[in-house]
Amino acid sequence: MSDLLGSVWWLIVSIGVLVTFHEFGHFWVARRCGVKVLRFSVGFGNALWSRYGRDGTEYRIAAIPLGGYVKMLDEREADVPAADLDGAFNRKNVWQRIAIVAAGPLANLLLCVALLWAMFVIGRNDYSPTLGFVEGIAAQSGFRAGDTLLKVGERDTPTWSEAAMALTTAALDRAPVDVQVREADGDQVVRKLDLSKLPASFEEPRAVQLAGMTPRHRLMPPVVGQIAPGTPAYGVLAEGDRLTAIDGTAIVAFDDIRPLVQKLGDRGGTGMVEVQRDGERLALELKPARSTDPDGKAYWALGVAPPKTQQMPAYDAKLRYGPLAAIPAAFSETWKLTTDSFAMIGRLLGGRASVENVSGPITIARYANASAQLGPAWFLNFLALLSLSLAIINLLPIPVLDGGHLLYYLIELVKGSPLSERAMAAGQYVGLALLASLMGLAFYNDILGLVR
């Protein structure tokens, strides 16, 4: 229940902030173009609070906090007294109307930059882009455990989040990509990751895993969580022991234990198992015993298993800039995210990306709650992405959206006169149908995600 309430709360906060800022963009430019604004509402429905400013605008907080709107004086909506005609939106020239409509998405774009700047100044905790386990395509391409990813293509990857995003984006194009890495010994090399070998169809969130890369922080620590009675480890090892080496070979992750135990068993005799226990280093003699898995396959075992529940390790990287350095970084990141977003739209339209990438309010709420739990910097990063998405979606040339109105005004510029009321009404119906289809797809993906 706490997750549900948290998701609802952070969704309301996110949408409230972003839509209010969007509508403020329309409001601010409309006022400067001489348009009379009748109402600026945060939320929809009945007013919980309202007051009239000296400018004659009603400022309102409404009962339904999912959005907001700006109501302007317009002859197409109601009769306008002759004395107020100069302040009507429809009486403004086409360039002023374009400026007023474009101001909403532009406000979200500027908010994205501001939020990213704040995120960079605060500093976003993350993990180092260091590989802990390599197999498959990555191993064939020459990658090794201990490699730190410095750049994927032309994208710098200071943390694992940036590296994972860059690799996933490259995977969608299924083409080889140059990856600059720093090896464990400090040498820097460029390796070509052949992503063309990925399956023809794959789950995009698993692209990095399918390429054969597991980051170091995702490896299960070699800590003993359970010991089976009657096995070689019973009475020798203890729960909480951290295995550091077997037969002289260092252990980094729990997955390293099994192959080393197989080698020890095949060699025969006892081996030395080194552990850390209560701050002390111990060397214990153990001899693996033969066991069989559920399929009847024989293997050597010590009788240890990892803890039933695993905690994520402490962050070992931080994406942070000073207040001045964060300014160009915020603009650069906004540009990168914008180009990535339009590229993704192109991939969706071209069938190179799954429509499962289209998310609705349920998914947004879940991510809002998850990012808020990770701290202020992660939540600011999430808000920046959502603000940019709101700007881009509103600029799509779909009637009923800002982009649709801008399309009407561009046509007006070309033909020298406004579109007819009939043509605009027809466009509105088409826009509503397209928007309903998009929302239906988003809700479907949301529900499918919950079921999965």
Short mmCIF file of C-alpha atoms in Angstrom, two decimals:
data_model
loop_
_atom_site.label_atom_id
_atom_site.label_comp_id
_atom_site.label_asym_id
_atom_site.label_seq_id
_atom_site.Cartn_x
_atom_site.Cartn_y
_atom_site.Cartn_z
CA MET A 1 0.00 0.00 0.00
CA SER A 2 2.89 2.38 0.77
CA ASP A 3 4.23 1.93 -2.77
CA LEU A 4 0.78 2.64 -4.20
CA LEU A 5 0.29 5.79 -2.13
CA GLY A 6 3.84 6.91 -2.83
CA SER A 7 3.37 6.42 -6.57
CA VAL A 8 0.12 8.40 -6.56
CA TRP A 9 1.64 11.21 -4.48
CA TRP A 10 4.78 11.61 -6.58
CA LEU A 11 2.75 11.41 -9.80
CA ILE A 12 0.61 14.30 -8.56
CA VAL A 13 3.71 16.30 -7.60
CA SER A 14 5.42 15.60 -10.93
CA ILE A 15 2.46 16.36 -13.17
CA GLY A 16 1.48 19.35 -11.04
CA VAL A 17 4.91 20.97 -11.30
CA LEU A 18 5.45 20.27 -15.00
CA VAL A 19 2.00 21.21 -16.26
CA THR A 20 1.88 24.34 -14.13
CA PHE A 21 5.19 25.45 -15.58
CA HIS A 22 3.94 24.60 -19.09
CA GLU A 23 0.81 26.68 -18.65
CA PHE A 24 2.82 29.51 -17.10
CA GLY A 25 4.77 29.67 -20.36
CA HIS A 26 1.53 30.24 -22.30
CA PHE A 27 0.35 32.73 -19.66
CA TRP A 28 3.55 34.79 -19.55
CA VAL A 29 3.87 35.22 -23.32
CA ALA A 30 0.12 35.84 -23.77
CA ARG A 31 0.27 38.70 -21.27
CA ARG A 32 3.22 40.23 -23.11
CA CYS A 33 1.39 39.97 -26.40
CA GLY A 34 -1.53 41.92 -24.93
CA VAL A 35 -3.94 38.99 -24.60
CA LYS A 36 -6.40 39.20 -21.70
CA VAL A 37 -6.09 36.06 -19.54
CA LEU A 38 -9.35 35.19 -17.82
CA ARG A 39 -8.13 32.31 -15.64
CA PHE A 40 -4.91 30.58 -14.64
CA SER A 41 -5.84 27.28 -13.01
CA VAL A 42 -3.62 24.73 -11.32
CA GLY A 43 -5.71 21.58 -11.58
CA PHE A 44 -9.16 20.91 -13.01
CA GLY A 45 -12.68 20.88 -11.61
CA ASN A 46 -14.16 22.90 -8.78
CA ALA A 47 -12.04 25.59 -7.18
CA LEU A 48 -10.52 24.88 -3.78
CA TRP A 49 -9.07 28.39 -3.67
CA SER A 50 -9.20 31.37 -6.01
CA ARG A 51 -8.63 35.08 -6.10
CA TYR A 52 -8.63 37.82 -8.73
CA GLY A 53 -5.46 39.76 -9.39
CA ARG A 54 -5.27 43.43 -10.24
CA ASP A 55 -4.84 42.35 -13.87
CA GLY A 56 -8.35 40.86 -13.81
CA THR A 57 -7.12 37.27 -14.03
CA GLU A 58 -8.62 34.64 -11.76
CA TYR A 59 -5.88 32.56 -10.11
CA ARG A 60 -7.28 29.22 -9.02
CA ILE A 61 -6.26 25.96 -7.36
CA ALA A 62 -8.73 23.27 -8.39
CA ALA A 63 -9.76 19.93 -6.89
CA ILE A 64 -8.22 17.58 -9.49
CA PRO A 65 -4.44 18.15 -9.32
CA LEU A 66 -3.49 16.36 -12.55
CA GLY A 67 -2.71 19.31 -14.80
CA GLY A 68 -3.96 22.83 -15.31
CA TYR A 69 -4.97 25.32 -17.96
CA VAL A 70 -4.95 28.97 -19.06
CA LYS A 71 -8.22 30.45 -20.30
CA MET A 72 -7.79 33.43 -22.61
CA LEU A 73 -10.29 35.91 -24.05
CA ASP A 74 -11.33 34.51 -27.43
CA GLU A 75 -14.26 35.36 -29.72
CA ARG A 76 -14.52 31.73 -30.82
CA GLU A 77 -15.51 30.70 -27.29
CA ALA A 78 -17.79 33.53 -26.16
CA ASP A 79 -19.00 36.99 -27.08
CA VAL A 80 -16.39 39.65 -26.40
CA PRO A 81 -17.36 43.27 -25.59
CA ALA A 82 -16.17 45.74 -28.21
CA ALA A 83 -13.95 47.46 -25.66
CA ASP A 84 -12.03 44.21 -25.02
CA LEU A 85 -11.59 43.04 -28.62
CA ASP A 86 -7.97 44.17 -28.70
CA GLY A 87 -7.19 41.69 -25.91
CA ALA A 88 -8.76 38.67 -27.66
CA PHE A 89 -6.39 35.84 -28.61
CA ASN A 90 -7.95 35.37 -32.04
CA ARG A 91 -7.38 39.07 -32.87
CA LYS A 92 -3.60 38.76 -32.52
CA ASN A 93 -1.42 38.35 -35.59
CA VAL A 94 -0.22 34.89 -36.54
CA TRP A 95 3.31 35.40 -35.20
CA GLN A 96 1.98 36.38 -31.78
CA ARG A 97 -0.29 33.34 -31.71
CA ILE A 98 2.66 31.12 -32.68
CA ALA A 99 4.71 32.63 -29.84
CA ILE A 100 1.93 32.07 -27.29
CA VAL A 101 1.35 28.45 -28.30
CA ALA A 102 5.06 27.59 -28.56
CA ALA A 103 5.75 29.12 -25.14
CA GLY A 104 4.33 26.09 -23.28
CA PRO A 105 6.72 23.48 -24.75
CA LEU A 106 9.56 26.01 -24.58
CA ALA A 107 8.88 26.51 -20.86
CA ASN A 108 9.17 22.75 -20.31
CA LEU A 109 12.41 22.70 -22.29
CA LEU A 110 13.86 25.48 -20.13
CA LEU A 111 12.62 23.71 -17.00
CA CYS A 112 14.45 20.57 -18.17
CA VAL A 113 17.69 22.55 -18.36
CA ALA A 114 17.11 24.08 -14.91
CA LEU A 115 16.31 20.71 -13.33
CA LEU A 116 19.39 19.09 -14.85
CA TRP A 117 21.52 21.97 -13.61
CA ALA A 118 20.18 21.45 -10.08
CA MET A 119 20.76 17.71 -10.38
CA PHE A 120 24.38 18.22 -11.45
CA VAL A 121 25.03 20.69 -8.62
CA ILE A 122 23.53 18.38 -5.97
CA GLY A 123 25.28 15.36 -7.45
CA ARG A 124 23.63 12.11 -8.52
CA ASN A 125 24.93 9.00 -6.77
CA ASP A 126 25.52 6.11 -9.13
CA TYR A 127 27.77 3.14 -9.87
CA SER A 128 31.04 2.96 -11.75
CA PRO A 129 30.68 1.68 -15.36
CA THR A 130 33.03 -1.21 -14.55
CA LEU A 131 32.32 -4.68 -15.88
CA GLY A 132 32.22 -7.52 -13.37
CA PHE A 133 31.37 -10.41 -15.69
CA VAL A 134 31.69 -10.74 -19.47
CA GLU A 135 30.37 -13.41 -21.82
CA GLY A 136 28.81 -13.89 -25.25
CA ILE A 137 29.07 -10.98 -27.70
CA ALA A 138 31.10 -8.82 -25.31
CA ALA A 139 33.64 -11.59 -24.67
CA GLN A 140 33.93 -12.28 -28.42
CA SER A 141 34.57 -8.56 -28.92
CA GLY A 142 37.50 -8.63 -26.51
CA PHE A 143 35.92 -7.17 -23.37
CA ARG A 144 37.10 -8.49 -20.02
CA ALA A 145 36.01 -8.28 -16.40
CA GLY A 146 37.54 -5.17 -14.83
CA ASP A 147 37.13 -3.02 -17.95
CA THR A 148 35.71 0.44 -17.18
CA LEU A 149 33.59 1.91 -19.99
CA LEU A 150 34.70 5.49 -20.73
CA LYS A 151 32.83 6.21 -23.94
CA VAL A 152 30.23 4.44 -26.10
CA GLY A 153 30.37 5.83 -29.63
CA GLU A 154 30.64 9.58 -29.07
CA ARG A 155 28.93 9.49 -25.65
CA ASP A 156 30.94 9.87 -22.46
CA THR A 157 29.90 7.36 -19.81
CA PRO A 158 30.95 8.67 -16.37
CA THR A 159 28.52 6.33 -14.57
CA TRP A 160 26.79 3.03 -15.26
CA SER A 161 23.45 4.76 -15.97
CA GLU A 162 24.99 6.69 -18.88
CA ALA A 163 26.79 3.58 -20.12
CA ALA A 164 23.65 1.41 -20.00
CA MET A 165 21.57 4.05 -21.82
CA ALA A 166 24.21 4.52 -24.53
CA LEU A 167 24.59 0.76 -25.02
CA THR A 168 20.83 0.22 -25.16
CA THR A 169 20.43 2.99 -27.74
CA ALA A 170 23.23 1.49 -29.85
CA ALA A 171 21.66 -1.98 -29.51
CA LEU A 172 18.42 -0.73 -31.11
CA ASP A 173 20.36 0.00 -34.29
CA ARG A 174 22.01 -3.47 -34.18
CA ALA A 175 25.29 -2.13 -35.55
CA PRO A 176 28.89 -2.39 -34.27
CA VAL A 177 29.84 0.44 -31.94
CA ASP A 178 33.25 1.62 -30.73
CA VAL A 179 33.64 1.50 -26.95
CA GLN A 180 36.56 3.20 -25.23
CA VAL A 181 37.55 1.34 -22.07
CA ARG A 182 40.15 1.58 -19.35
CA GLU A 183 41.52 -1.85 -18.58
CA ALA A 184 42.18 -3.09 -15.06
CA ASP A 185 45.89 -2.25 -15.45
CA GLY A 186 45.08 1.36 -16.44
CA ASP A 187 45.65 1.13 -20.21
CA GLN A 188 43.02 2.75 -22.44
CA VAL A 189 41.90 0.96 -25.60
CA VAL A 190 39.00 1.09 -28.04
CA ARG A 191 37.06 -2.11 -28.66
CA LYS A 192 34.33 -2.68 -31.23
CA LEU A 193 31.22 -4.22 -29.68
CA ASP A 194 29.46 -6.08 -32.47
CA LEU A 195 25.81 -5.51 -31.60
CA SER A 196 24.73 -6.81 -35.01
CA LYS A 197 24.97 -10.28 -33.43
CA LEU A 198 22.04 -9.55 -31.12
CA PRO A 199 18.90 -11.62 -31.76
CA ALA A 200 16.53 -10.27 -34.41
CA SER A 201 13.97 -9.74 -31.67
CA PHE A 202 14.84 -9.07 -28.03
CA GLU A 203 13.53 -7.32 -24.94
CA GLU A 204 15.11 -3.89 -25.12
CA PRO A 205 15.59 -3.45 -21.33
CA ARG A 206 17.78 -6.59 -21.48
CA ALA A 207 19.97 -5.36 -24.35
CA VAL A 208 23.10 -4.89 -22.22
CA GLN A 209 22.65 -8.27 -20.55
CA LEU A 210 22.11 -9.97 -23.93
CA ALA A 211 25.32 -8.34 -25.17
CA GLY A 212 27.07 -10.25 -22.39
CA MET A 213 27.89 -7.41 -19.99
CA THR A 214 27.22 -7.52 -16.26
CA PRO A 215 28.35 -4.47 -14.26
CA ARG A 216 30.47 -5.01 -11.18
CA HIS A 217 27.82 -3.71 -8.80
CA ARG A 218 25.31 -6.29 -10.07
CA LEU A 219 27.51 -9.20 -9.07
CA MET A 220 26.37 -11.10 -5.99
CA PRO A 221 28.99 -10.68 -3.23
CA PRO A 222 30.67 -13.96 -2.16
CA VAL A 223 28.99 -13.99 1.24
CA VAL A 224 27.74 -17.22 2.77
CA GLY A 225 24.04 -16.99 3.49
CA GLN A 226 23.06 -20.64 3.97
CA ILE A 227 24.96 -23.87 4.72
CA ALA A 228 23.40 -27.25 4.04
CA PRO A 229 23.73 -29.80 6.90
CA GLY A 230 26.00 -32.74 6.18
CA THR A 231 28.04 -30.91 3.52
CA PRO A 232 31.80 -30.14 3.62
CA ALA A 233 31.16 -26.52 4.67
CA TYR A 234 28.88 -27.49 7.58
CA GLY A 235 30.64 -26.74 10.88
CA VAL A 236 33.60 -25.15 9.10
CA LEU A 237 32.17 -22.05 7.43
CA ALA A 238 29.62 -19.78 9.08
CA GLU A 239 26.80 -17.62 7.78
CA GLY A 240 28.16 -14.16 7.04
CA ASP A 241 31.62 -15.41 6.02
CA ARG A 242 32.98 -13.59 2.95
CA LEU A 243 34.99 -15.93 0.74
CA THR A 244 38.08 -14.19 -0.65
CA ALA A 245 39.97 -17.06 -2.33
CA ILE A 246 39.80 -20.77 -3.10
CA ASP A 247 43.03 -22.69 -3.66
CA GLY A 248 44.91 -19.41 -4.10
CA THR A 249 42.55 -17.89 -6.71
CA ALA A 250 40.85 -14.65 -5.68
CA ILE A 251 37.04 -14.45 -5.55
CA VAL A 252 35.17 -11.31 -6.56
CA ALA A 253 31.56 -12.53 -6.81
CA PHE A 254 29.52 -15.50 -5.62
CA ASP A 255 29.41 -16.80 -9.19
CA ASP A 256 33.19 -17.27 -9.01
CA ILE A 257 32.83 -19.95 -6.33
CA ARG A 258 31.29 -22.76 -8.38
CA PRO A 259 33.94 -23.04 -11.15
CA LEU A 260 36.77 -22.83 -8.58
CA VAL A 261 35.12 -25.60 -6.52
CA GLN A 262 34.86 -27.74 -9.69
CA LYS A 263 38.59 -27.29 -10.34
CA LEU A 264 39.38 -28.14 -6.72
CA GLY A 265 37.19 -31.24 -6.86
CA ASP A 266 38.71 -32.43 -10.15
CA ARG A 267 42.20 -31.97 -8.71
CA GLY A 268 41.30 -34.15 -5.72
CA GLY A 269 42.20 -33.73 -2.07
CA THR A 270 41.63 -30.74 0.18
CA GLY A 271 42.08 -27.10 -0.70
CA MET A 272 42.52 -23.88 1.21
CA VAL A 273 39.44 -21.63 1.43
CA GLU A 274 40.21 -18.11 2.63
CA VAL A 275 37.44 -16.12 4.31
CA GLN A 276 36.85 -12.87 6.18
CA ARG A 277 34.97 -13.35 9.44
CA ASP A 278 34.31 -10.57 11.96
CA GLY A 279 37.22 -8.55 10.58
CA GLU A 280 39.67 -11.48 10.69
CA ARG A 281 41.19 -13.37 7.76
CA LEU A 282 40.99 -17.15 8.12
CA ALA A 283 42.39 -19.99 6.00
CA LEU A 284 40.29 -23.14 6.29
CA GLU A 285 40.80 -26.56 4.71
CA LEU A 286 37.84 -28.00 2.80
CA LYS A 287 37.34 -30.92 0.45
CA PRO A 288 34.41 -30.69 -2.03
CA ALA A 289 31.86 -33.49 -2.10
CA ARG A 290 30.13 -34.94 -5.15
CA SER A 291 26.50 -33.89 -5.60
CA THR A 292 23.83 -33.91 -8.31
CA ASP A 293 21.54 -31.17 -9.56
CA PRO A 294 17.76 -31.65 -10.19
CA ASP A 295 18.56 -32.84 -13.74
CA GLY A 296 20.81 -35.58 -12.41
CA LYS A 297 24.04 -33.89 -13.51
CA ALA A 298 26.97 -34.47 -11.13
CA TYR A 299 29.10 -31.61 -9.79
CA TRP A 300 31.42 -30.77 -6.89
CA ALA A 301 29.97 -28.74 -4.02
CA LEU A 302 30.87 -27.22 -0.68
CA GLY A 303 27.24 -26.85 0.42
CA VAL A 304 27.01 -23.06 0.60
CA ALA A 305 24.35 -20.76 -0.85
CA PRO A 306 24.01 -16.95 -0.97
CA PRO A 307 21.66 -15.04 1.34
CA LYS A 308 17.99 -15.22 0.37
CA THR A 309 17.77 -11.44 0.14
CA GLN A 310 20.43 -9.25 -1.42
CA GLN A 311 21.08 -5.57 -0.81
CA MET A 312 22.53 -3.32 -3.46
CA PRO A 313 26.14 -2.32 -2.70
CA ALA A 314 27.05 1.25 -1.75
CA TYR A 315 27.37 3.74 -4.60
CA ASP A 316 30.93 4.10 -5.87
CA ALA A 317 30.48 6.95 -8.39
CA LYS A 318 28.89 10.39 -8.43
CA LEU A 319 27.86 12.57 -11.34
CA ARG A 320 28.51 16.10 -10.09
CA TYR A 321 29.64 19.53 -11.33
CA GLY A 322 30.22 22.92 -9.75
CA PRO A 323 27.51 25.59 -10.21
CA LEU A 324 29.26 27.19 -13.22
CA ALA A 325 30.41 23.96 -14.88
CA ALA A 326 26.87 22.58 -14.45
CA ILE A 327 25.44 25.22 -16.83
CA PRO A 328 27.03 23.94 -20.08
CA ALA A 329 26.64 20.38 -18.79
CA ALA A 330 22.87 20.90 -18.37
CA PHE A 331 22.50 22.34 -21.89
CA SER A 332 24.62 19.54 -23.35
CA GLU A 333 22.59 16.86 -21.53
CA THR A 334 19.33 18.45 -22.67
CA TRP A 335 20.54 18.41 -26.27
CA LYS A 336 21.61 14.78 -25.96
CA LEU A 337 18.29 13.73 -24.43
CA THR A 338 16.37 15.66 -27.09
CA THR A 339 18.23 14.02 -29.98
CA ASP A 340 17.81 10.61 -28.31
CA SER A 341 14.06 11.22 -27.94
CA PHE A 342 13.54 12.19 -31.57
CA ALA A 343 15.72 9.26 -32.65
CA MET A 344 13.53 6.94 -30.58
CA ILE A 345 10.39 8.36 -32.22
CA GLY A 346 12.01 7.64 -35.59
CA ARG A 347 12.80 4.08 -34.52
CA LEU A 348 9.23 3.57 -33.32
CA LEU A 349 7.79 4.81 -36.61
CA GLY A 350 10.30 2.73 -38.56
CA GLY A 351 9.61 -0.43 -36.57
CA ARG A 352 13.18 -0.64 -35.19
CA ALA A 353 11.99 -0.11 -31.60
CA SER A 354 9.12 -1.77 -29.78
CA VAL A 355 5.90 0.13 -29.08
CA GLU A 356 6.29 -1.20 -25.53
CA ASN A 357 8.50 1.86 -25.02
CA VAL A 358 5.33 3.99 -24.96
CA SER A 359 4.49 4.43 -21.27
CA GLY A 360 1.37 5.73 -19.53
CA PRO A 361 0.55 7.24 -16.14
CA ILE A 362 0.94 3.99 -14.20
CA THR A 363 4.52 3.51 -15.36
CA ILE A 364 5.26 7.20 -14.85
CA ALA A 365 3.90 6.99 -11.30
CA ARG A 366 6.04 3.95 -10.51
CA TYR A 367 9.18 5.63 -11.83
CA ALA A 368 8.33 8.84 -9.99
CA ASN A 369 8.09 6.95 -6.69
CA ALA A 370 11.23 4.90 -7.36
CA SER A 371 13.31 7.97 -8.27
CA ALA A 372 12.04 9.89 -5.24
CA GLN A 373 13.18 7.04 -2.98
CA LEU A 374 16.68 7.26 -4.48
CA GLY A 375 17.10 10.88 -3.40
CA PRO A 376 16.61 14.46 -4.64
CA ALA A 377 19.14 14.26 -7.49
CA TRP A 378 17.49 11.18 -9.03
CA PHE A 379 14.04 12.76 -8.70
CA LEU A 380 15.26 15.96 -10.37
CA ASN A 381 16.71 13.83 -13.17
CA PHE A 382 13.35 12.08 -13.56
CA LEU A 383 11.46 15.41 -13.60
CA ALA A 384 13.85 16.75 -16.26
CA LEU A 385 13.21 13.72 -18.50
CA LEU A 386 9.45 14.02 -17.98
CA SER A 387 9.51 17.77 -18.67
CA LEU A 388 11.41 17.20 -21.91
CA SER A 389 8.98 14.43 -22.91
CA LEU A 390 6.04 16.77 -22.25
CA ALA A 391 7.64 19.42 -24.46
CA ILE A 392 8.28 16.97 -27.31
CA ILE A 393 4.84 15.34 -27.14
CA ASN A 394 3.14 18.73 -27.20
CA LEU A 395 5.11 19.70 -30.30
CA LEU A 396 3.89 16.70 -32.29
CA PRO A 397 1.75 17.94 -35.23
CA ILE A 398 -1.44 16.45 -33.82
CA PRO A 399 -4.51 18.70 -33.61
CA VAL A 400 -5.60 19.37 -29.97
CA LEU A 401 -1.89 19.51 -29.00
CA ASP A 402 0.24 22.65 -29.21
CA GLY A 403 2.01 21.19 -32.23
CA GLY A 404 -1.33 20.84 -34.03
CA HIS A 405 -2.14 24.53 -33.45
CA LEU A 406 1.33 25.48 -34.68
CA LEU A 407 0.66 23.44 -37.82
CA TYR A 408 -2.56 25.41 -38.40
CA TYR A 409 -0.67 28.70 -38.03
CA LEU A 410 2.08 27.60 -40.42
CA ILE A 411 -0.59 26.74 -42.99
CA GLU A 412 -2.09 30.17 -42.37
CA LEU A 413 1.28 31.78 -43.08
CA VAL A 414 1.59 29.88 -46.36
CA LYS A 415 -1.95 30.45 -47.66
CA GLY A 416 -2.29 33.96 -46.27
CA SER A 417 -5.51 33.34 -44.36
CA PRO A 418 -6.67 31.16 -41.45
CA LEU A 419 -8.04 27.67 -42.03
CA SER A 420 -11.79 27.43 -42.09
CA GLU A 421 -13.65 26.50 -38.93
CA ARG A 422 -14.79 23.31 -40.66
CA ALA A 423 -11.23 22.25 -41.51
CA MET A 424 -10.02 22.93 -37.99
CA ALA A 425 -12.97 21.04 -36.50
CA ALA A 426 -12.18 18.04 -38.71
CA GLY A 427 -8.57 18.24 -37.59
CA GLN A 428 -9.68 18.26 -33.97
CA TYR A 429 -11.58 15.01 -34.46
CA VAL A 430 -8.57 13.40 -36.13
CA GLY A 431 -6.35 14.66 -33.33
CA LEU A 432 -8.66 13.29 -30.66
CA ALA A 433 -8.69 9.90 -32.39
CA LEU A 434 -4.87 9.82 -32.62
CA LEU A 435 -4.50 10.94 -29.01
CA ALA A 436 -7.02 8.34 -27.81
CA SER A 437 -5.11 5.63 -29.71
CA LEU A 438 -1.81 6.74 -28.17
CA MET A 439 -3.32 6.82 -24.69
CA GLY A 440 -4.88 3.40 -25.22
CA LEU A 441 -1.48 1.97 -26.22
CA ALA A 442 0.14 3.58 -23.19
CA PHE A 443 -2.46 2.14 -20.79
CA TYR A 444 -2.14 -1.27 -22.42
CA ASN A 445 1.64 -1.23 -21.91
CA ASP A 446 1.14 -0.10 -18.31
CA ILE A 447 -1.22 -2.95 -17.51
CA LEU A 448 1.00 -5.44 -19.34
CA GLY A 449 3.95 -4.23 -17.28
CA LEU A 450 2.03 -4.74 -14.04
CA VAL A 451 1.01 -8.26 -15.06
CA ARG A 452 4.61 -9.12 -15.93
#
